Tab-separated table of C-alpha atoms and ligand atoms in Angstrom:
chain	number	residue	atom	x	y	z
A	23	UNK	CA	-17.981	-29.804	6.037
A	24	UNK	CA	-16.440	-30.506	9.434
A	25	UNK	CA	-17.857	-28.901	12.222
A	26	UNK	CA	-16.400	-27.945	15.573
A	27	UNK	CA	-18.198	-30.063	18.035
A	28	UNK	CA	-18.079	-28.692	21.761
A	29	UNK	CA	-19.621	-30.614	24.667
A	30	UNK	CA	-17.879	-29.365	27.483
A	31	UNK	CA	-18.181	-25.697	26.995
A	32	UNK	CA	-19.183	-22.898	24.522
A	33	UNK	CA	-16.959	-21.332	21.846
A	34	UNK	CA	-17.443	-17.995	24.065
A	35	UNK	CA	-16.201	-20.037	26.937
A	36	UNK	CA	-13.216	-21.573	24.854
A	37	UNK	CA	-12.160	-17.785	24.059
A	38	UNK	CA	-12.642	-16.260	27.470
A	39	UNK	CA	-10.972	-18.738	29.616
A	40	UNK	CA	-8.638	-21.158	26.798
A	41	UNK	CA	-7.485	-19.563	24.037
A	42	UNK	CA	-3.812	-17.985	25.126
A	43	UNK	CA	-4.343	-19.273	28.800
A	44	UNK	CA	-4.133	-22.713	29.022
A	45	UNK	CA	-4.410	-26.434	27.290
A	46	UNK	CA	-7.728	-28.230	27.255
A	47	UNK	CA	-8.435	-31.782	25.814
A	48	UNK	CA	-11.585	-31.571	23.188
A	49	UNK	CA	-12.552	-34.990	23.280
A	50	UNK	CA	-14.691	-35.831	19.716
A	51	UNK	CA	-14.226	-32.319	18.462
A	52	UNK	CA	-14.338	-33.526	15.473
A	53	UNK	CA	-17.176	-36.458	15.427
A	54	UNK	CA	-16.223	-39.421	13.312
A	55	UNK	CA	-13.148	-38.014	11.761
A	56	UNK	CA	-11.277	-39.457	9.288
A	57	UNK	CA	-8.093	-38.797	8.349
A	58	UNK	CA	-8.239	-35.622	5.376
A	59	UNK	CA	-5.132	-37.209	3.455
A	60	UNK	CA	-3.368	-40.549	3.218
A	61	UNK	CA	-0.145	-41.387	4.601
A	62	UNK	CA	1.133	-42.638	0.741
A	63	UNK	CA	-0.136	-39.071	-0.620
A	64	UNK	CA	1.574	-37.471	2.806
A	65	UNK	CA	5.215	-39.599	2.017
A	66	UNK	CA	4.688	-38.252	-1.489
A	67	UNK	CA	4.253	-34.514	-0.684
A	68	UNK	CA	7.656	-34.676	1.768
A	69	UNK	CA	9.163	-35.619	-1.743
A	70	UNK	CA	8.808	-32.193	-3.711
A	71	UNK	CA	10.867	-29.838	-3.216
A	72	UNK	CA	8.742	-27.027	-2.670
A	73	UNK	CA	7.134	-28.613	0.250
A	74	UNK	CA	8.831	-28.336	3.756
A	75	UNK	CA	8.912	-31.833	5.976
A	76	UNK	CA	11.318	-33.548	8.467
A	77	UNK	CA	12.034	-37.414	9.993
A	78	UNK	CA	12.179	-36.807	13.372
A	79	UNK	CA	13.544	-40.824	14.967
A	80	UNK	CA	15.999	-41.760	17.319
A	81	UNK	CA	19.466	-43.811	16.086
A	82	UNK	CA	21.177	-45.710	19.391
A	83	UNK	CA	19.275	-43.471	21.784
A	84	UNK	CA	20.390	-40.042	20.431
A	85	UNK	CA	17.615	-37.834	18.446
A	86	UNK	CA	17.760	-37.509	15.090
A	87	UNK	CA	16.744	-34.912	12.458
A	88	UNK	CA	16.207	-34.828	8.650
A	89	UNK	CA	14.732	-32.461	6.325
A	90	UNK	CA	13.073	-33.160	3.366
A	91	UNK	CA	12.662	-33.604	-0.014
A	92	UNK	CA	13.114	-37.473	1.147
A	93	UNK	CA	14.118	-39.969	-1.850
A	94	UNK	CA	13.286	-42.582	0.189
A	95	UNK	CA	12.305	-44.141	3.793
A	96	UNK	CA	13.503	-47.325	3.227
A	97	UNK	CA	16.080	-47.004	6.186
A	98	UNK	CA	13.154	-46.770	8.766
A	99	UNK	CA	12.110	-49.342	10.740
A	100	UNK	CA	8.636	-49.944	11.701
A	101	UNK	CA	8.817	-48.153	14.845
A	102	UNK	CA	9.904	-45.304	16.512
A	103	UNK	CA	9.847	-42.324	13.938
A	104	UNK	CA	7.833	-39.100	12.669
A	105	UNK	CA	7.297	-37.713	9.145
A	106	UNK	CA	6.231	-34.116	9.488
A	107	UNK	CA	5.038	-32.272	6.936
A	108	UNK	CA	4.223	-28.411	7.076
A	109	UNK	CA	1.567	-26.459	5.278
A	110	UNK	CA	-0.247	-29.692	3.914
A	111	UNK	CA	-3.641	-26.944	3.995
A	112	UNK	CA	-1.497	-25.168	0.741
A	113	UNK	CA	-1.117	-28.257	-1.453
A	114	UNK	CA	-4.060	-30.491	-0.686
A	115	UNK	CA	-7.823	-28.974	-0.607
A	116	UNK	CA	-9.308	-32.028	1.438
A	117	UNK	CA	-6.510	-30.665	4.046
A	118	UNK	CA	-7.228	-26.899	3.666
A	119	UNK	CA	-11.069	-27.800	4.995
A	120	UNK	CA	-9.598	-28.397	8.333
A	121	UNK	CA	-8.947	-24.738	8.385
A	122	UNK	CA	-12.940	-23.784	8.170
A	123	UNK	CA	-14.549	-24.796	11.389
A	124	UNK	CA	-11.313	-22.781	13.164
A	125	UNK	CA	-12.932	-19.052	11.610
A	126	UNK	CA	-13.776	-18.075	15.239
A	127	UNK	CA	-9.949	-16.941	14.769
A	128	UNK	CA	-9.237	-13.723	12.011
A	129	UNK	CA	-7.300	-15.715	9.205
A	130	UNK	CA	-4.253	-13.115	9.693
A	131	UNK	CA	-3.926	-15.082	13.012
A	132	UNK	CA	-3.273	-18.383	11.416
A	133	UNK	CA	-0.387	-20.125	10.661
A	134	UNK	CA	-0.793	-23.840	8.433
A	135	UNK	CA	-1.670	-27.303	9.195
A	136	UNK	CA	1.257	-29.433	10.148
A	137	UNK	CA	0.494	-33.085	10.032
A	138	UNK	CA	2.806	-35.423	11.138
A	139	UNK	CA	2.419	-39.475	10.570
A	140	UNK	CA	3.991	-41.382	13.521
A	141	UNK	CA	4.693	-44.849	13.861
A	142	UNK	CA	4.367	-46.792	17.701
A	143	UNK	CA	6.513	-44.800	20.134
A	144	UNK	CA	7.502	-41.985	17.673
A	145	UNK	CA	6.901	-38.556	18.429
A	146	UNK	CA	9.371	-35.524	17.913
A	147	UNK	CA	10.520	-35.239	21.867
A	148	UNK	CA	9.285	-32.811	24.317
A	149	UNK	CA	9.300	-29.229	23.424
A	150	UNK	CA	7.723	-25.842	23.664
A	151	UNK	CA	6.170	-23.740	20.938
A	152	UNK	CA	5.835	-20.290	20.198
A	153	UNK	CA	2.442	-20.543	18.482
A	154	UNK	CA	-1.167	-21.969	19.572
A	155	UNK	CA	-2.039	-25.371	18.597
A	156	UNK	CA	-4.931	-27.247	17.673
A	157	UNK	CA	-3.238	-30.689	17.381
A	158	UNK	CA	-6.385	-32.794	15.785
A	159	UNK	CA	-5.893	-36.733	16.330
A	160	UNK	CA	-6.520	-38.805	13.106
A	161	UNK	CA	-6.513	-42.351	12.637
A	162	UNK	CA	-4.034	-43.869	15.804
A	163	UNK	CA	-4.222	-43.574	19.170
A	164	UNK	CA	-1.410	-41.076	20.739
A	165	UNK	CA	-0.540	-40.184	24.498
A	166	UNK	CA	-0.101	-36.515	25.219
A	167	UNK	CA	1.836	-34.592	27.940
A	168	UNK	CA	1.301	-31.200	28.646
A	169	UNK	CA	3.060	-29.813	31.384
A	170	UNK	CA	2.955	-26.063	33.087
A	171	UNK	CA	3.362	-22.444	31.461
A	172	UNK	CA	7.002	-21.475	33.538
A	173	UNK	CA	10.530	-21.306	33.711
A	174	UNK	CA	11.663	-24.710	31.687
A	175	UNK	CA	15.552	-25.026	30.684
A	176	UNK	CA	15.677	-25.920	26.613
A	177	UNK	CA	18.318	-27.920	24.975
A	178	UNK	CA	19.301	-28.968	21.450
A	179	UNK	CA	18.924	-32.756	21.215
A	180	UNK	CA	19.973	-32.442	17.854
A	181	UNK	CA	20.889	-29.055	15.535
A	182	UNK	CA	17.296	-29.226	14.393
A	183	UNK	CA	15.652	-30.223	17.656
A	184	UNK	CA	15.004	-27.736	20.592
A	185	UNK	CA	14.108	-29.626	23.232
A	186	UNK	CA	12.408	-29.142	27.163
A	187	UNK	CA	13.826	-30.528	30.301
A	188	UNK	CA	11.636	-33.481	31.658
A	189	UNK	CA	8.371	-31.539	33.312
A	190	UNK	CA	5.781	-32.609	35.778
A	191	UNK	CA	1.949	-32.795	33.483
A	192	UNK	CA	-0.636	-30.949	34.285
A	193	UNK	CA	-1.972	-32.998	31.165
A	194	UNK	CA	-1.548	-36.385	30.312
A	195	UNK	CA	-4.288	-37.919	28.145
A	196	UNK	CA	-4.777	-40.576	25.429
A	197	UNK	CA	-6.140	-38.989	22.610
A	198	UNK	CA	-8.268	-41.128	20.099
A	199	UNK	CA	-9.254	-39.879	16.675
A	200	UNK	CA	-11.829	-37.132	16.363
A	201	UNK	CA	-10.068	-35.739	19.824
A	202	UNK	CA	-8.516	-31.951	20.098
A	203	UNK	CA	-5.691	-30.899	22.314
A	204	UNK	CA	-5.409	-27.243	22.330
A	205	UNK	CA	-2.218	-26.375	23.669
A	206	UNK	CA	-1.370	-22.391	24.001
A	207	UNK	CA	2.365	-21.342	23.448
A	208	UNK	CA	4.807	-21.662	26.102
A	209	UNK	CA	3.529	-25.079	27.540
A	210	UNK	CA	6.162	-27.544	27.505
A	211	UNK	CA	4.503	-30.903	25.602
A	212	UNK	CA	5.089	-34.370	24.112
A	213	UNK	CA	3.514	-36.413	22.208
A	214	UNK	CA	3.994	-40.415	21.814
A	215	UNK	CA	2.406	-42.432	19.006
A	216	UNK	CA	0.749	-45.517	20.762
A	217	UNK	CA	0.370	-47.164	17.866
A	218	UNK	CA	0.258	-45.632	13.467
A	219	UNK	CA	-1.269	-42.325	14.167
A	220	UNK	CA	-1.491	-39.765	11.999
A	221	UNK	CA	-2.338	-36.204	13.710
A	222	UNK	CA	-3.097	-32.887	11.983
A	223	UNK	CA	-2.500	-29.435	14.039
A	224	UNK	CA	-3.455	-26.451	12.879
A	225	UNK	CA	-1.034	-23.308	14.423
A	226	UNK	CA	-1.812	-19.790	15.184
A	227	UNK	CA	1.085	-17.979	14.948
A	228	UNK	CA	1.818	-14.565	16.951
A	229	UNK	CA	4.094	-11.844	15.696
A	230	UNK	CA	6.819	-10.451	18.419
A	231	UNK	CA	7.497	-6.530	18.462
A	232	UNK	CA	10.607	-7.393	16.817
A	233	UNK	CA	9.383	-8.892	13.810
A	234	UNK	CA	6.772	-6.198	13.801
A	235	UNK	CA	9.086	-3.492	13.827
A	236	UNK	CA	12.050	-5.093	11.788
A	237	UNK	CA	9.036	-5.601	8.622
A	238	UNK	CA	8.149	-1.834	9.586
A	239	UNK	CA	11.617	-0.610	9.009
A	240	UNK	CA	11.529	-2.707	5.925
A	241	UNK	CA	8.390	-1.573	4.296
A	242	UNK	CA	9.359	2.200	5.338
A	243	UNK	CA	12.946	1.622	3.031
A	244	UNK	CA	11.064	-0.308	0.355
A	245	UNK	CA	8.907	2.298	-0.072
A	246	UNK	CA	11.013	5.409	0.427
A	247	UNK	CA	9.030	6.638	3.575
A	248	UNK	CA	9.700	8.604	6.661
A	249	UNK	CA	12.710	10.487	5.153
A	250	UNK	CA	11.820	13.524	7.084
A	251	UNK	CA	14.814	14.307	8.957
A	252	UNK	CA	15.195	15.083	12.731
A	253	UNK	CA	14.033	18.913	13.157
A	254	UNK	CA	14.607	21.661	16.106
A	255	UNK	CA	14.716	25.296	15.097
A	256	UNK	CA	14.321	27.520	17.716
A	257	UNK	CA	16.637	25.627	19.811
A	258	UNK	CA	17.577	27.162	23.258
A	259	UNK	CA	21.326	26.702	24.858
A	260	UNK	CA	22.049	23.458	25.417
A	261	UNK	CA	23.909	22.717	29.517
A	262	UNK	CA	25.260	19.575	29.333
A	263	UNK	CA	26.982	18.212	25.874
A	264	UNK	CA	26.564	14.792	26.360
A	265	UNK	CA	22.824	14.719	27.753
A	266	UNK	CA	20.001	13.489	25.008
A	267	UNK	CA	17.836	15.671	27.026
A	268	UNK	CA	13.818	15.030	28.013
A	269	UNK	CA	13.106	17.724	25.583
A	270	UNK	CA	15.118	16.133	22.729
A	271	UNK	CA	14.328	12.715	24.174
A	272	UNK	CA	9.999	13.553	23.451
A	273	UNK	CA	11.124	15.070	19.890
A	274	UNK	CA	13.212	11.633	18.973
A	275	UNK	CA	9.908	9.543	20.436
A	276	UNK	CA	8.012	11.954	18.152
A	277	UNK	CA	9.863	11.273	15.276
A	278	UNK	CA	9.159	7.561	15.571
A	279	UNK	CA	5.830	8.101	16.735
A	280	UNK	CA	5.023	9.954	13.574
A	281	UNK	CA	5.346	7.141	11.559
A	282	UNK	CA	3.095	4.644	13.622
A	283	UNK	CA	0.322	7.632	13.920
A	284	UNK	CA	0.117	7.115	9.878
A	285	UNK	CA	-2.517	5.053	9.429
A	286	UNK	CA	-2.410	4.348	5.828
A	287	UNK	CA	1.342	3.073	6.677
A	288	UNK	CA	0.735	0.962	8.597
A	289	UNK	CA	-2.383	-0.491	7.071
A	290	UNK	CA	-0.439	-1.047	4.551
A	291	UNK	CA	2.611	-2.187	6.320
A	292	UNK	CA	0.909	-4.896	8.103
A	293	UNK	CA	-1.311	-6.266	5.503
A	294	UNK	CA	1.478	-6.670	3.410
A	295	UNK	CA	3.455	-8.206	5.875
A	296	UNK	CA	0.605	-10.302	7.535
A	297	UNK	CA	-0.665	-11.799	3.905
A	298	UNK	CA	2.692	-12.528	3.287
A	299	UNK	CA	3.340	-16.863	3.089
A	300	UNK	CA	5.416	-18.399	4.972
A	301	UNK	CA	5.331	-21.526	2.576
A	302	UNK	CA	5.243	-21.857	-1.225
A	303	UNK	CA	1.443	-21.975	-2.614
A	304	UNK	CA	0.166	-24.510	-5.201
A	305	UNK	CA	0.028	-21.321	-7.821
A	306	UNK	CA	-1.051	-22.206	-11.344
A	307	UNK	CA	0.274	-20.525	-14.470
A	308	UNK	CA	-1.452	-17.425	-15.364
A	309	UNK	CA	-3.944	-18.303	-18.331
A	310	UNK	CA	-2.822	-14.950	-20.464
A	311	UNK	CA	-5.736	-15.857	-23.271
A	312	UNK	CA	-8.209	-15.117	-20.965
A	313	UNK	CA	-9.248	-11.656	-20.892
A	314	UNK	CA	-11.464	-9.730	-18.231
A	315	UNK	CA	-14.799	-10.078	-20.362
A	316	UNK	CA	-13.743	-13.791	-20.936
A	317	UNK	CA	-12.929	-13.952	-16.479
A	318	UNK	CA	-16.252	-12.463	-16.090
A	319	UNK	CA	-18.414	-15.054	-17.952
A	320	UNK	CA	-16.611	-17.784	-16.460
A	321	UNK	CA	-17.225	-16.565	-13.027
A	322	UNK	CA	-20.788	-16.796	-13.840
A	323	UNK	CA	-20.690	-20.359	-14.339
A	324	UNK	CA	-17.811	-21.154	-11.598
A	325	UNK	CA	-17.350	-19.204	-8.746
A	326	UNK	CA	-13.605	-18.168	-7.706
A	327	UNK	CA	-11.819	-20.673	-5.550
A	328	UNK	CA	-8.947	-19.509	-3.639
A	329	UNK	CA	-6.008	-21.645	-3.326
A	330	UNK	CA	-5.328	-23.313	-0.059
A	331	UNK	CA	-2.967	-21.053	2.537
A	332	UNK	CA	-3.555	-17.562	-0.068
A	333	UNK	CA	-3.668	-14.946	2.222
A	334	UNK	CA	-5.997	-12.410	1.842
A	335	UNK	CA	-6.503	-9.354	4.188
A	336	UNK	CA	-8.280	-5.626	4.370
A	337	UNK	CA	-7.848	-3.072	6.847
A	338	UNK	CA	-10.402	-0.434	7.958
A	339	UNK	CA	-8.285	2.032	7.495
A	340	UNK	CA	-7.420	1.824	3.921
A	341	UNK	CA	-10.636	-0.751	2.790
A	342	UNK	CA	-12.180	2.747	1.769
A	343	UNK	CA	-10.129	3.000	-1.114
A	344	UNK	CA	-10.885	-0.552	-2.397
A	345	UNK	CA	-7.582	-1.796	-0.670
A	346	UNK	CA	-6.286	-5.269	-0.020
A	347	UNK	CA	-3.319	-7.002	0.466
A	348	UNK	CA	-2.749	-10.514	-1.087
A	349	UNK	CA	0.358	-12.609	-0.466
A	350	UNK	CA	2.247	-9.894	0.284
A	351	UNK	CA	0.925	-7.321	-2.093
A	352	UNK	CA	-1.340	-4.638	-1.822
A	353	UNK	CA	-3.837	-4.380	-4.135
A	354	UNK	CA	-6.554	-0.963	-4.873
A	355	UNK	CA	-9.518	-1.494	-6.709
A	356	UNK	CA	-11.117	1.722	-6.111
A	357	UNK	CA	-13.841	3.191	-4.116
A	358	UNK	CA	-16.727	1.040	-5.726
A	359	UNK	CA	-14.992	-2.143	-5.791
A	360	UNK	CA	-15.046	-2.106	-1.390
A	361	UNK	CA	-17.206	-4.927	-1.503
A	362	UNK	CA	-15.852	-6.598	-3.521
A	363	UNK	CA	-12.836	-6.399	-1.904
A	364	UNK	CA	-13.867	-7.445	1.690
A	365	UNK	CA	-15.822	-10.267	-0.043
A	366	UNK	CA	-12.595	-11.689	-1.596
A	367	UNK	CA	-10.547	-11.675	1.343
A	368	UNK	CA	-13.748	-12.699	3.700
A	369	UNK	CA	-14.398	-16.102	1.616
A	370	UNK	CA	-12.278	-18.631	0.286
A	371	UNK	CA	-15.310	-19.032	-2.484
A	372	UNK	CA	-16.188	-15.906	-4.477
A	373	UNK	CA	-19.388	-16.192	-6.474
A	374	UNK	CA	-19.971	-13.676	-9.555
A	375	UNK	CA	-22.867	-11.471	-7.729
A	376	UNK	CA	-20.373	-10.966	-4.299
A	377	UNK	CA	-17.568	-9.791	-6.944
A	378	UNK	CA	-20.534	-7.447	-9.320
A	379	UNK	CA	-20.479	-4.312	-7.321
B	195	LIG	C1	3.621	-33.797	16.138
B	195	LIG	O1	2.461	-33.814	15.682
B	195	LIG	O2	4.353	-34.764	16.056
B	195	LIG	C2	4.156	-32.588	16.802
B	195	LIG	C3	3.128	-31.577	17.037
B	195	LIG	C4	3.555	-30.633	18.130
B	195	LIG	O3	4.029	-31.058	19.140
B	195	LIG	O4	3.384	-29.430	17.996
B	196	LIG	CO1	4.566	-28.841	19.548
């Protein structure tokens, strides 16, 4: 199992005075790593369909962008390009370890692991991110630039390529495999293979209040709530006609309010939305000769093994009942089954006694 390995500092530390704030260079966080998949089994994954990758090279100076399924990658040289491929954690279980030693973080906060295999001087431009980084160095050397949190002018280098004005680093390190640069969002970076690297980051990803609220409005229609309409009887004579006054103002805020002051809603609302993928999972057909007696015995001999990037969450609030949400779906098992519950969305393997309640 890898294991985070922190010389400089505590994990406390990392958390009070990193995580959110600022970059920091982890050198051997990861002591004699090896790269978790191999670039042939990488180029073959950015061939299906369901998986999401890109070519990031450059063609007479000017960026250029592809996205995947690729056919082939015979019109690369030997130099100067990228082959990113998202979610790698969903569709390879070596990969999906690199998750584990990251736990100090709730799962809901995570994103995938992106790995991207570079060849000498390829790297996909400087840019700025919206979501915290742990970009892990594999096999290859790479220089990194990291340069200030502030106000940096973005540009499109290409339709698929938002890139950063040229910045001043407050970073600017060599990273060799087993090394961890942690970069929090809004830091303008870029990274340049040295030489064949292959480097595997592992995002956090933050919601804005505008997703938030646009999934609330959407679970609220979905599920036919907060129909209630507006209400004042007992009015008194209204002044002036076209003043929303404070009065009205606090009953409109009320309204609203009413529907973030359920708990159970939203509970609901944002497990749903939070165990929701981004990315398709490796999902096996359902095995319909199996019954529940037949799941049981099995479990005894094989413990459940969830499926790299399944996203499974429980909420105080609503955990009582047995509630979780998984991929989008919330599931009640009923009062007894709370255990059980918390222990399937706590561990990625389930034995038979956690599930026995
Ligand atoms: C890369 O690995 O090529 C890009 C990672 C990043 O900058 O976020
Ligand atoms: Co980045």
């Amino acid at each position: 199992m890898l294991k985070l390995n922190l010389a400089e500092f505590t994990l406390d530390h990392f958390m009070q005075h990193y995580w959110q704030q600022k970059p920091v260079v982890i050198r051997q966080g990861f002591k004699q790593f090896q790269d978790l998949i191999s670039p042939e089994d990488l180029a073959g994954l950015a061939c299906e369909e369901e998986v999401y990758s890109g070519l990031v090279y450059k063609k007479r100076g000017k960026w250029q962008a592809e996205t995947g399924p690729f056919e082939s990658y015979d019109h690369l040289g030997k130099t100067g390009w990228s082959l990113i491929v998202q979610a790698v954690n969903h569709w390879s279980p070596e990969v999906a370890e690199l998750v584990k030693p990251f736990a100090f973080i709730p799962k809901w906060r995570l994103d995938d692991v992106m790995i991207s295999y570079s060849t000498p001087k390829g790297g996909v431009g400087p840019h700025i991110d919206l979501y915290d980084v742990f970009i892990c160095q594999g096999s290859g050397r790479r220089q990194w630039r990291v340069g200030a949190r502030g106000e940096h002018r973005q540009c499109a280098a290409h339709a698929a390529l938002l890139h950063v004005d040229p910045f001043e680093a407050i970073i600017d390190v060599e990273l060799l495999p087993g090394d961890i640069l942690y970069i929090p969002p809004g830091f303008p970076h870029d990274g340049v293979s040295l030489e064949t690297s292959m480097s595997f980051s592992v995002g956090f990803r933050g919601k804005s209040a505008c997703d938030m609220l646009s999934g609330l409005a959407d679970h609220v229609i979905d599920k036919e709530l907060g129909s209630t309409l507006f209400s004042d009887p007992g009015r008194p004579i209204h002044k002036n006609q076209g003043q929303i006054n404070a009065s009205d103002f606090a009953l409109i805020k009320a309204q609203l309010q009413s529907i973030l002051d359920d708990d159970t809603l939203v509970a609901d609302f944002a497990g749903s939305f939070l165990s929701k993928t981004k990315c398709a999972l490796d999902l096996q057909p359902l095995d319909d000769t199996m019954d529940e007696a037949d799941l049981l015995n099995t479990l005894k001999t094989q413990p459940l093994v969830r499926t790299g990037g399944l996203r499974c969450f429980y909420v105080d609030a609503t955990v009582g009942e047995g509630a979780c949400y998984v991929d989008g779906e919330r599931h009640a098992f009923g009062l007894k089954a709370q255990a059980a519950a918390i222990a399937l969305c706590d561990h990625d393997t389930v034995s038979h006694a956690q599930l026995r309640t």
